[in-house]
Amino acid sequence: MASPSALRAPAPCRLVAAADAQSSAFARASPGNEAQLRIVVFGEGLVVPAQGPGMLAMAISESFATVGLAVEVDVCLYSGLTLEQLFELADEEQIKDLRGRSGPGLVELLLPRKGAWRGADLSLIVGGCCDLGLKAAAPEAVFQSLQGLVLKACASLHMELGSGILPVAVPDGGGNADRSLFGATFKGRRQATNNLFA
């Protein structure tokens, strides 16, 4: 193993594709040709501003750079789509969210695309706020949809369950979730959903 002083600092990462409020739900931060890993974050972005995917991609890539790893990070978060809808659309080349922004479906994003990206080494699947805040979904249904996306990702990458595809617990939706259609019961159902991860 190389000594810490022998580690070469990766090239600085830069935002090479930015999500915006009108057309794109996809963002990429990359250190260039020398990326050692590719991380994908896919899911629903009820609580994320339009520029949030780019900020998240940069933050993850820069965090890995501090420990000497050159990591390309692709983030695709869709506004207003539930995990159930994302599961149904997982095999689509392109998905359009309720803001009219588009990006690749889960399988398209994970698999290598010649001239664009390599296959994902690590994938984080996030969501649940739209299911709980806009559709009043039961915690078990939210968990089942998230589990379905994880299983689809594992199958598409030929990975074992738990080896590089990680579901993320439903985040605190903050003010957006509290003001959502079913905000009064959001926190309790979010906690019940997250308890299913244990």
PDB file of C-alpha atoms in Angstrom:
ATOM      1  CA  MET A   1       0.000   0.000   0.000  1.00  0.00           C
ATOM      2  CA  ALA A   2       1.317   3.432  -0.897  1.00  0.00           C
ATOM      3  CA  SER A   3       2.246   5.772   1.902  1.00  0.00           C
ATOM      4  CA  PRO A   4       0.041   8.862   2.328  1.00  0.00           C
ATOM      5  CA  SER A   5       2.840  11.061   0.997  1.00  0.00           C
ATOM      6  CA  ALA A   6       3.011   8.926  -2.167  1.00  0.00           C
ATOM      7  CA  LEU A   7      -0.685   9.383  -2.972  1.00  0.00           C
ATOM      8  CA  ARG A   8      -1.192  11.684  -5.914  1.00  0.00           C
ATOM      9  CA  ALA A   9      -3.929  14.244  -5.520  1.00  0.00           C
ATOM     10  CA  PRO A  10      -6.685  13.748  -8.102  1.00  0.00           C
ATOM     11  CA  ALA A  11      -7.430  16.430 -10.638  1.00  0.00           C
ATOM     12  CA  PRO A  12      -9.882  19.023  -9.341  1.00  0.00           C
ATOM     13  CA  CYS A  13     -13.464  18.048 -10.034  1.00  0.00           C
ATOM     14  CA  ARG A  14     -15.704  20.293 -12.049  1.00  0.00           C
ATOM     15  CA  LEU A  15     -19.379  20.375 -12.842  1.00  0.00           C
ATOM     16  CA  VAL A  16     -19.624  19.098 -16.415  1.00  0.00           C
ATOM     17  CA  ALA A  17     -23.431  18.811 -16.557  1.00  0.00           C
ATOM     18  CA  ALA A  18     -25.758  20.882 -14.411  1.00  0.00           C
ATOM     19  CA  ALA A  19     -29.393  20.268 -13.561  1.00  0.00           C
ATOM     20  CA  ASP A  20     -31.612  23.303 -13.974  1.00  0.00           C
ATOM     21  CA  ALA A  21     -35.168  24.444 -13.340  1.00  0.00           C
ATOM     22  CA  GLN A  22     -36.367  24.079 -16.949  1.00  0.00           C
ATOM     23  CA  SER A  23     -34.922  21.113 -18.807  1.00  0.00           C
ATOM     24  CA  SER A  24     -32.455  18.821 -17.022  1.00  0.00           C
ATOM     25  CA  ALA A  25     -32.743  16.704 -13.880  1.00  0.00           C
ATOM     26  CA  PHE A  26     -29.190  15.342 -14.439  1.00  0.00           C
ATOM     27  CA  ALA A  27     -25.910  16.660 -13.045  1.00  0.00           C
ATOM     28  CA  ARG A  28     -22.341  15.359 -13.223  1.00  0.00           C
ATOM     29  CA  ALA A  29     -19.197  16.288 -11.338  1.00  0.00           C
ATOM     30  CA  SER A  30     -16.020  14.808 -12.750  1.00  0.00           C
ATOM     31  CA  PRO A  31     -12.270  14.940 -12.218  1.00  0.00           C
ATOM     32  CA  GLY A  32     -11.837  14.185 -15.940  1.00  0.00           C
ATOM     33  CA  ASN A  33     -10.378  11.078 -17.553  1.00  0.00           C
ATOM     34  CA  GLU A  34      -8.749   9.760 -14.416  1.00  0.00           C
ATOM     35  CA  ALA A  35     -11.876   8.891 -12.415  1.00  0.00           C
ATOM     36  CA  GLN A  36     -11.279   5.784 -10.313  1.00  0.00           C
ATOM     37  CA  LEU A  37     -14.922   5.284  -9.360  1.00  0.00           C
ATOM     38  CA  ARG A  38     -18.349   6.304 -10.598  1.00  0.00           C
ATOM     39  CA  ILE A  39     -21.069   7.012  -8.049  1.00  0.00           C
ATOM     40  CA  VAL A  40     -24.699   7.411  -9.072  1.00  0.00           C
ATOM     41  CA  VAL A  41     -27.428   9.064  -7.002  1.00  0.00           C
ATOM     42  CA  PHE A  42     -30.917   8.413  -8.410  1.00  0.00           C
ATOM     43  CA  GLY A  43     -34.378   9.131  -7.150  1.00  0.00           C
ATOM     44  CA  GLU A  44     -36.915  11.714  -6.200  1.00  0.00           C
ATOM     45  CA  GLY A  45     -36.081  15.296  -5.400  1.00  0.00           C
ATOM     46  CA  LEU A  46     -39.078  16.898  -3.680  1.00  0.00           C
ATOM     47  CA  VAL A  47     -36.863  18.651  -1.157  1.00  0.00           C
ATOM     48  CA  VAL A  48     -33.999  19.498  -3.512  1.00  0.00           C
ATOM     49  CA  PRO A  49     -33.845  22.841  -5.364  1.00  0.00           C
ATOM     50  CA  ALA A  50     -33.354  22.716  -9.152  1.00  0.00           C
ATOM     51  CA  GLN A  51     -29.591  23.317  -8.760  1.00  0.00           C
ATOM     52  CA  GLY A  52     -29.376  20.802  -5.899  1.00  0.00           C
ATOM     53  CA  PRO A  53     -28.217  17.812  -7.976  1.00  0.00           C
ATOM     54  CA  GLY A  54     -25.168  19.764  -9.181  1.00  0.00           C
ATOM     55  CA  MET A  55     -24.302  20.904  -5.674  1.00  0.00           C
ATOM     56  CA  LEU A  56     -24.690  17.343  -4.380  1.00  0.00           C
ATOM     57  CA  ALA A  57     -22.546  15.889  -7.189  1.00  0.00           C
ATOM     58  CA  MET A  58     -19.773  18.414  -6.504  1.00  0.00           C
ATOM     59  CA  ALA A  59     -19.897  17.880  -2.739  1.00  0.00           C
ATOM     60  CA  ILE A  60     -19.575  14.092  -3.059  1.00  0.00           C
ATOM     61  CA  SER A  61     -16.791  14.283  -5.650  1.00  0.00           C
ATOM     62  CA  GLU A  62     -14.863  16.889  -3.642  1.00  0.00           C
ATOM     63  CA  SER A  63     -15.237  14.841  -0.439  1.00  0.00           C
ATOM     64  CA  PHE A  64     -13.594  11.847  -2.078  1.00  0.00           C
ATOM     65  CA  ALA A  65     -10.861  14.075  -3.533  1.00  0.00           C
ATOM     66  CA  THR A  66      -9.847  15.088   0.005  1.00  0.00           C
ATOM     67  CA  VAL A  67      -8.804  11.484   0.648  1.00  0.00           C
ATOM     68  CA  GLY A  68      -7.055  11.120  -2.715  1.00  0.00           C
ATOM     69  CA  LEU A  69      -9.779   9.417  -4.751  1.00  0.00           C
ATOM     70  CA  ALA A  70     -10.866  10.701  -8.156  1.00  0.00           C
ATOM     71  CA  VAL A  71     -14.609  10.034  -8.279  1.00  0.00           C
ATOM     72  CA  GLU A  72     -17.109  10.902 -10.987  1.00  0.00           C
ATOM     73  CA  VAL A  73     -20.565  11.536  -9.529  1.00  0.00           C
ATOM     74  CA  ASP A  74     -23.822  11.528 -11.491  1.00  0.00           C
ATOM     75  CA  VAL A  75     -26.964  12.759  -9.748  1.00  0.00           C
ATOM     76  CA  CYS A  76     -30.440  12.496 -11.232  1.00  0.00           C
ATOM     77  CA  LEU A  77     -33.328  13.604  -9.000  1.00  0.00           C
ATOM     78  CA  TYR A  78     -36.865  13.980 -10.312  1.00  0.00           C
ATOM     79  CA  SER A  79     -39.388  16.429  -8.862  1.00  0.00           C
ATOM     80  CA  GLY A  80     -42.901  15.260  -8.170  1.00  0.00           C
ATOM     81  CA  LEU A  81     -42.405  11.600  -9.112  1.00  0.00           C
ATOM     82  CA  THR A  82     -43.001   8.927  -6.516  1.00  0.00           C
ATOM     83  CA  LEU A  83     -40.754   5.930  -5.958  1.00  0.00           C
ATOM     84  CA  GLU A  84     -43.558   3.811  -7.383  1.00  0.00           C
ATOM     85  CA  GLN A  85     -43.507   5.874 -10.596  1.00  0.00           C
ATOM     86  CA  LEU A  86     -39.692   5.788 -10.751  1.00  0.00           C
ATOM     87  CA  PHE A  87     -39.838   1.996 -10.451  1.00  0.00           C
ATOM     88  CA  GLU A  88     -42.354   1.803 -13.302  1.00  0.00           C
ATOM     89  CA  LEU A  89     -40.102   4.074 -15.427  1.00  0.00           C
ATOM     90  CA  ALA A  90     -36.793   2.456 -14.414  1.00  0.00           C
ATOM     91  CA  ASP A  91     -36.195   0.836 -17.824  1.00  0.00           C
ATOM     92  CA  GLU A  92     -36.958   3.998 -19.826  1.00  0.00           C
ATOM     93  CA  GLU A  93     -34.158   5.811 -21.649  1.00  0.00           C
ATOM     94  CA  GLN A  94     -35.582   9.186 -20.616  1.00  0.00           C
ATOM     95  CA  ILE A  95     -37.905  10.251 -17.809  1.00  0.00           C
ATOM     96  CA  LYS A  96     -39.664  13.590 -17.551  1.00  0.00           C
ATOM     97  CA  ASP A  97     -40.590  14.957 -14.125  1.00  0.00           C
ATOM     98  CA  LEU A  98     -43.446  17.256 -13.138  1.00  0.00           C
ATOM     99  CA  ARG A  99     -41.276  20.339 -13.726  1.00  0.00           C
ATOM    100  CA  GLY A 100     -40.716  19.192 -17.332  1.00  0.00           C
ATOM    101  CA  ARG A 101     -37.073  18.308 -16.665  1.00  0.00           C
ATOM    102  CA  SER A 102     -35.703  15.094 -18.108  1.00  0.00           C
ATOM    103  CA  GLY A 103     -32.934  12.613 -17.459  1.00  0.00           C
ATOM    104  CA  PRO A 104     -32.150   8.915 -17.826  1.00  0.00           C
ATOM    105  CA  GLY A 105     -34.095   6.109 -16.200  1.00  0.00           C
ATOM    106  CA  LEU A 106     -32.379   4.076 -13.489  1.00  0.00           C
ATOM    107  CA  VAL A 107     -31.095   1.240 -15.682  1.00  0.00           C
ATOM    108  CA  GLU A 108     -29.865   3.655 -18.372  1.00  0.00           C
ATOM    109  CA  LEU A 109     -28.015   5.686 -15.739  1.00  0.00           C
ATOM    110  CA  LEU A 110     -26.362   2.682 -14.103  1.00  0.00           C
ATOM    111  CA  LEU A 111     -25.121   0.808 -17.162  1.00  0.00           C
ATOM    112  CA  PRO A 112     -22.063   1.932 -19.139  1.00  0.00           C
ATOM    113  CA  ARG A 113     -22.767   4.245 -22.069  1.00  0.00           C
ATOM    114  CA  LYS A 114     -19.998   4.331 -24.670  1.00  0.00           C
ATOM    115  CA  GLY A 115     -18.473   7.787 -24.920  1.00  0.00           C
ATOM    116  CA  ALA A 116     -20.462   9.061 -21.939  1.00  0.00           C
ATOM    117  CA  TRP A 117     -19.810   7.077 -18.763  1.00  0.00           C
ATOM    118  CA  ARG A 118     -18.705   3.777 -17.324  1.00  0.00           C
ATOM    119  CA  GLY A 119     -20.949   1.517 -15.275  1.00  0.00           C
ATOM    120  CA  ALA A 120     -21.768   2.567 -11.733  1.00  0.00           C
ATOM    121  CA  ASP A 121     -19.485   1.325  -8.969  1.00  0.00           C
ATOM    122  CA  LEU A 122     -21.742   2.587  -6.187  1.00  0.00           C
ATOM    123  CA  SER A 123     -25.383   3.673  -6.404  1.00  0.00           C
ATOM    124  CA  LEU A 124     -27.551   5.490  -3.885  1.00  0.00           C
ATOM    125  CA  ILE A 125     -31.301   5.365  -4.393  1.00  0.00           C
ATOM    126  CA  VAL A 126     -33.237   8.099  -2.625  1.00  0.00           C
ATOM    127  CA  GLY A 127     -36.883   9.028  -2.354  1.00  0.00           C
ATOM    128  CA  GLY A 128     -40.113   8.667  -0.489  1.00  0.00           C
ATOM    129  CA  CYS A 129     -40.975  12.313   0.163  1.00  0.00           C
ATOM    130  CA  CYS A 130     -43.383  12.494  -2.791  1.00  0.00           C
ATOM    131  CA  ASP A 131     -44.953   9.159  -1.879  1.00  0.00           C
ATOM    132  CA  LEU A 132     -45.539  10.262   1.703  1.00  0.00           C
ATOM    133  CA  GLY A 133     -46.161  13.972   1.181  1.00  0.00           C
ATOM    134  CA  LEU A 134     -48.187  14.039  -2.026  1.00  0.00           C
ATOM    135  CA  LYS A 135     -49.820  10.620  -2.286  1.00  0.00           C
ATOM    136  CA  ALA A 136     -50.299   9.608   1.382  1.00  0.00           C
ATOM    137  CA  ALA A 137     -48.697   6.256   0.614  1.00  0.00           C
ATOM    138  CA  ALA A 138     -48.427   3.704   3.387  1.00  0.00           C
ATOM    139  CA  PRO A 139     -44.902   3.220   4.773  1.00  0.00           C
ATOM    140  CA  GLU A 140     -44.897  -0.418   3.597  1.00  0.00           C
ATOM    141  CA  ALA A 141     -45.705   0.664   0.024  1.00  0.00           C
ATOM    142  CA  VAL A 142     -42.896   3.250   0.032  1.00  0.00           C
ATOM    143  CA  PHE A 143     -40.432   0.682   1.357  1.00  0.00           C
ATOM    144  CA  GLN A 144     -41.579  -1.866  -1.232  1.00  0.00           C
ATOM    145  CA  SER A 145     -41.038   0.626  -4.092  1.00  0.00           C
ATOM    146  CA  LEU A 146     -37.576   1.517  -2.805  1.00  0.00           C
ATOM    147  CA  GLN A 147     -36.739  -2.165  -2.436  1.00  0.00           C
ATOM    148  CA  GLY A 148     -37.988  -2.774  -5.994  1.00  0.00           C
ATOM    149  CA  LEU A 149     -35.641  -0.093  -7.357  1.00  0.00           C
ATOM    150  CA  VAL A 150     -32.720  -1.602  -5.436  1.00  0.00           C
ATOM    151  CA  LEU A 151     -33.478  -5.081  -6.799  1.00  0.00           C
ATOM    152  CA  LYS A 152     -33.815  -3.723 -10.357  1.00  0.00           C
ATOM    153  CA  ALA A 153     -30.468  -1.929  -9.989  1.00  0.00           C
ATOM    154  CA  CYS A 154     -28.796  -5.087  -8.669  1.00  0.00           C
ATOM    155  CA  ALA A 155     -30.194  -7.132 -11.571  1.00  0.00           C
ATOM    156  CA  SER A 156     -29.114  -4.620 -14.205  1.00  0.00           C
ATOM    157  CA  LEU A 157     -25.552  -4.462 -12.849  1.00  0.00           C
ATOM    158  CA  HIS A 158     -25.410  -8.197 -12.016  1.00  0.00           C
ATOM    159  CA  MET A 159     -24.600  -7.371  -8.393  1.00  0.00           C
ATOM    160  CA  GLU A 160     -25.515  -9.175  -5.224  1.00  0.00           C
ATOM    161  CA  LEU A 161     -27.968  -7.420  -2.927  1.00  0.00           C
ATOM    162  CA  GLY A 162     -26.001  -5.120  -0.616  1.00  0.00           C
ATOM    163  CA  SER A 163     -22.883  -4.924  -2.786  1.00  0.00           C
ATOM    164  CA  GLY A 164     -22.874  -1.434  -4.193  1.00  0.00           C
ATOM    165  CA  ILE A 165     -26.569  -0.490  -4.418  1.00  0.00           C
ATOM    166  CA  LEU A 166     -27.702   1.362  -1.307  1.00  0.00           C
ATOM    167  CA  PRO A 167     -31.192   2.595  -0.448  1.00  0.00           C
ATOM    168  CA  VAL A 168     -31.221   5.858   1.480  1.00  0.00           C
ATOM    169  CA  ALA A 169     -33.726   6.403   4.277  1.00  0.00           C
ATOM    170  CA  VAL A 170     -36.451   8.957   3.547  1.00  0.00           C
ATOM    171  CA  PRO A 171     -35.024  12.370   4.486  1.00  0.00           C
ATOM    172  CA  ASP A 172     -36.689  14.998   6.608  1.00  0.00           C
ATOM    173  CA  GLY A 173     -38.712  16.902   4.035  1.00  0.00           C
ATOM    174  CA  GLY A 174     -38.426  20.186   5.916  1.00  0.00           C
ATOM    175  CA  GLY A 175     -40.914  22.916   5.102  1.00  0.00           C
ATOM    176  CA  ASN A 176     -41.773  21.502   1.673  1.00  0.00           C
ATOM    177  CA  ALA A 177     -43.028  18.256   3.175  1.00  0.00           C
ATOM    178  CA  ASP A 178     -44.836  19.993   6.021  1.00  0.00           C
ATOM    179  CA  ARG A 179     -46.699  22.124   3.463  1.00  0.00           C
ATOM    180  CA  SER A 180     -47.420  19.173   1.179  1.00  0.00           C
ATOM    181  CA  LEU A 181     -50.894  17.754   0.709  1.00  0.00           C
ATOM    182  CA  PHE A 182     -50.441  15.174   3.471  1.00  0.00           C
ATOM    183  CA  GLY A 183     -47.903  17.131   5.529  1.00  0.00           C
ATOM    184  CA  ALA A 184     -49.788  16.738   8.801  1.00  0.00           C
ATOM    185  CA  THR A 185     -48.992  13.008   8.903  1.00  0.00           C
ATOM    186  CA  PHE A 186     -45.698  13.148   6.989  1.00  0.00           C
ATOM    187  CA  LYS A 187     -43.275  12.926   9.918  1.00  0.00           C
ATOM    188  CA  GLY A 188     -44.940   9.933  11.531  1.00  0.00           C
ATOM    189  CA  ARG A 189     -45.203   8.000   8.273  1.00  0.00           C
ATOM    190  CA  ARG A 190     -41.602   8.926   7.355  1.00  0.00           C
ATOM    191  CA  GLN A 191     -40.409   7.506  10.676  1.00  0.00           C
ATOM    192  CA  ALA A 192     -42.503   4.368  10.170  1.00  0.00           C
ATOM    193  CA  THR A 193     -41.015   3.951   6.668  1.00  0.00           C
ATOM    194  CA  ASN A 194     -37.453   4.416   7.921  1.00  0.00           C
ATOM    195  CA  ASN A 195     -38.075   1.910  10.739  1.00  0.00           C
ATOM    196  CA  LEU A 196     -38.580  -0.727   8.041  1.00  0.00           C
ATOM    197  CA  PHE A 197     -34.887  -0.321   7.095  1.00  0.00           C
ATOM    198  CA  ALA A 198     -33.812  -1.658  10.505  1.00  0.00           C
TER     199      ALA A 198
END
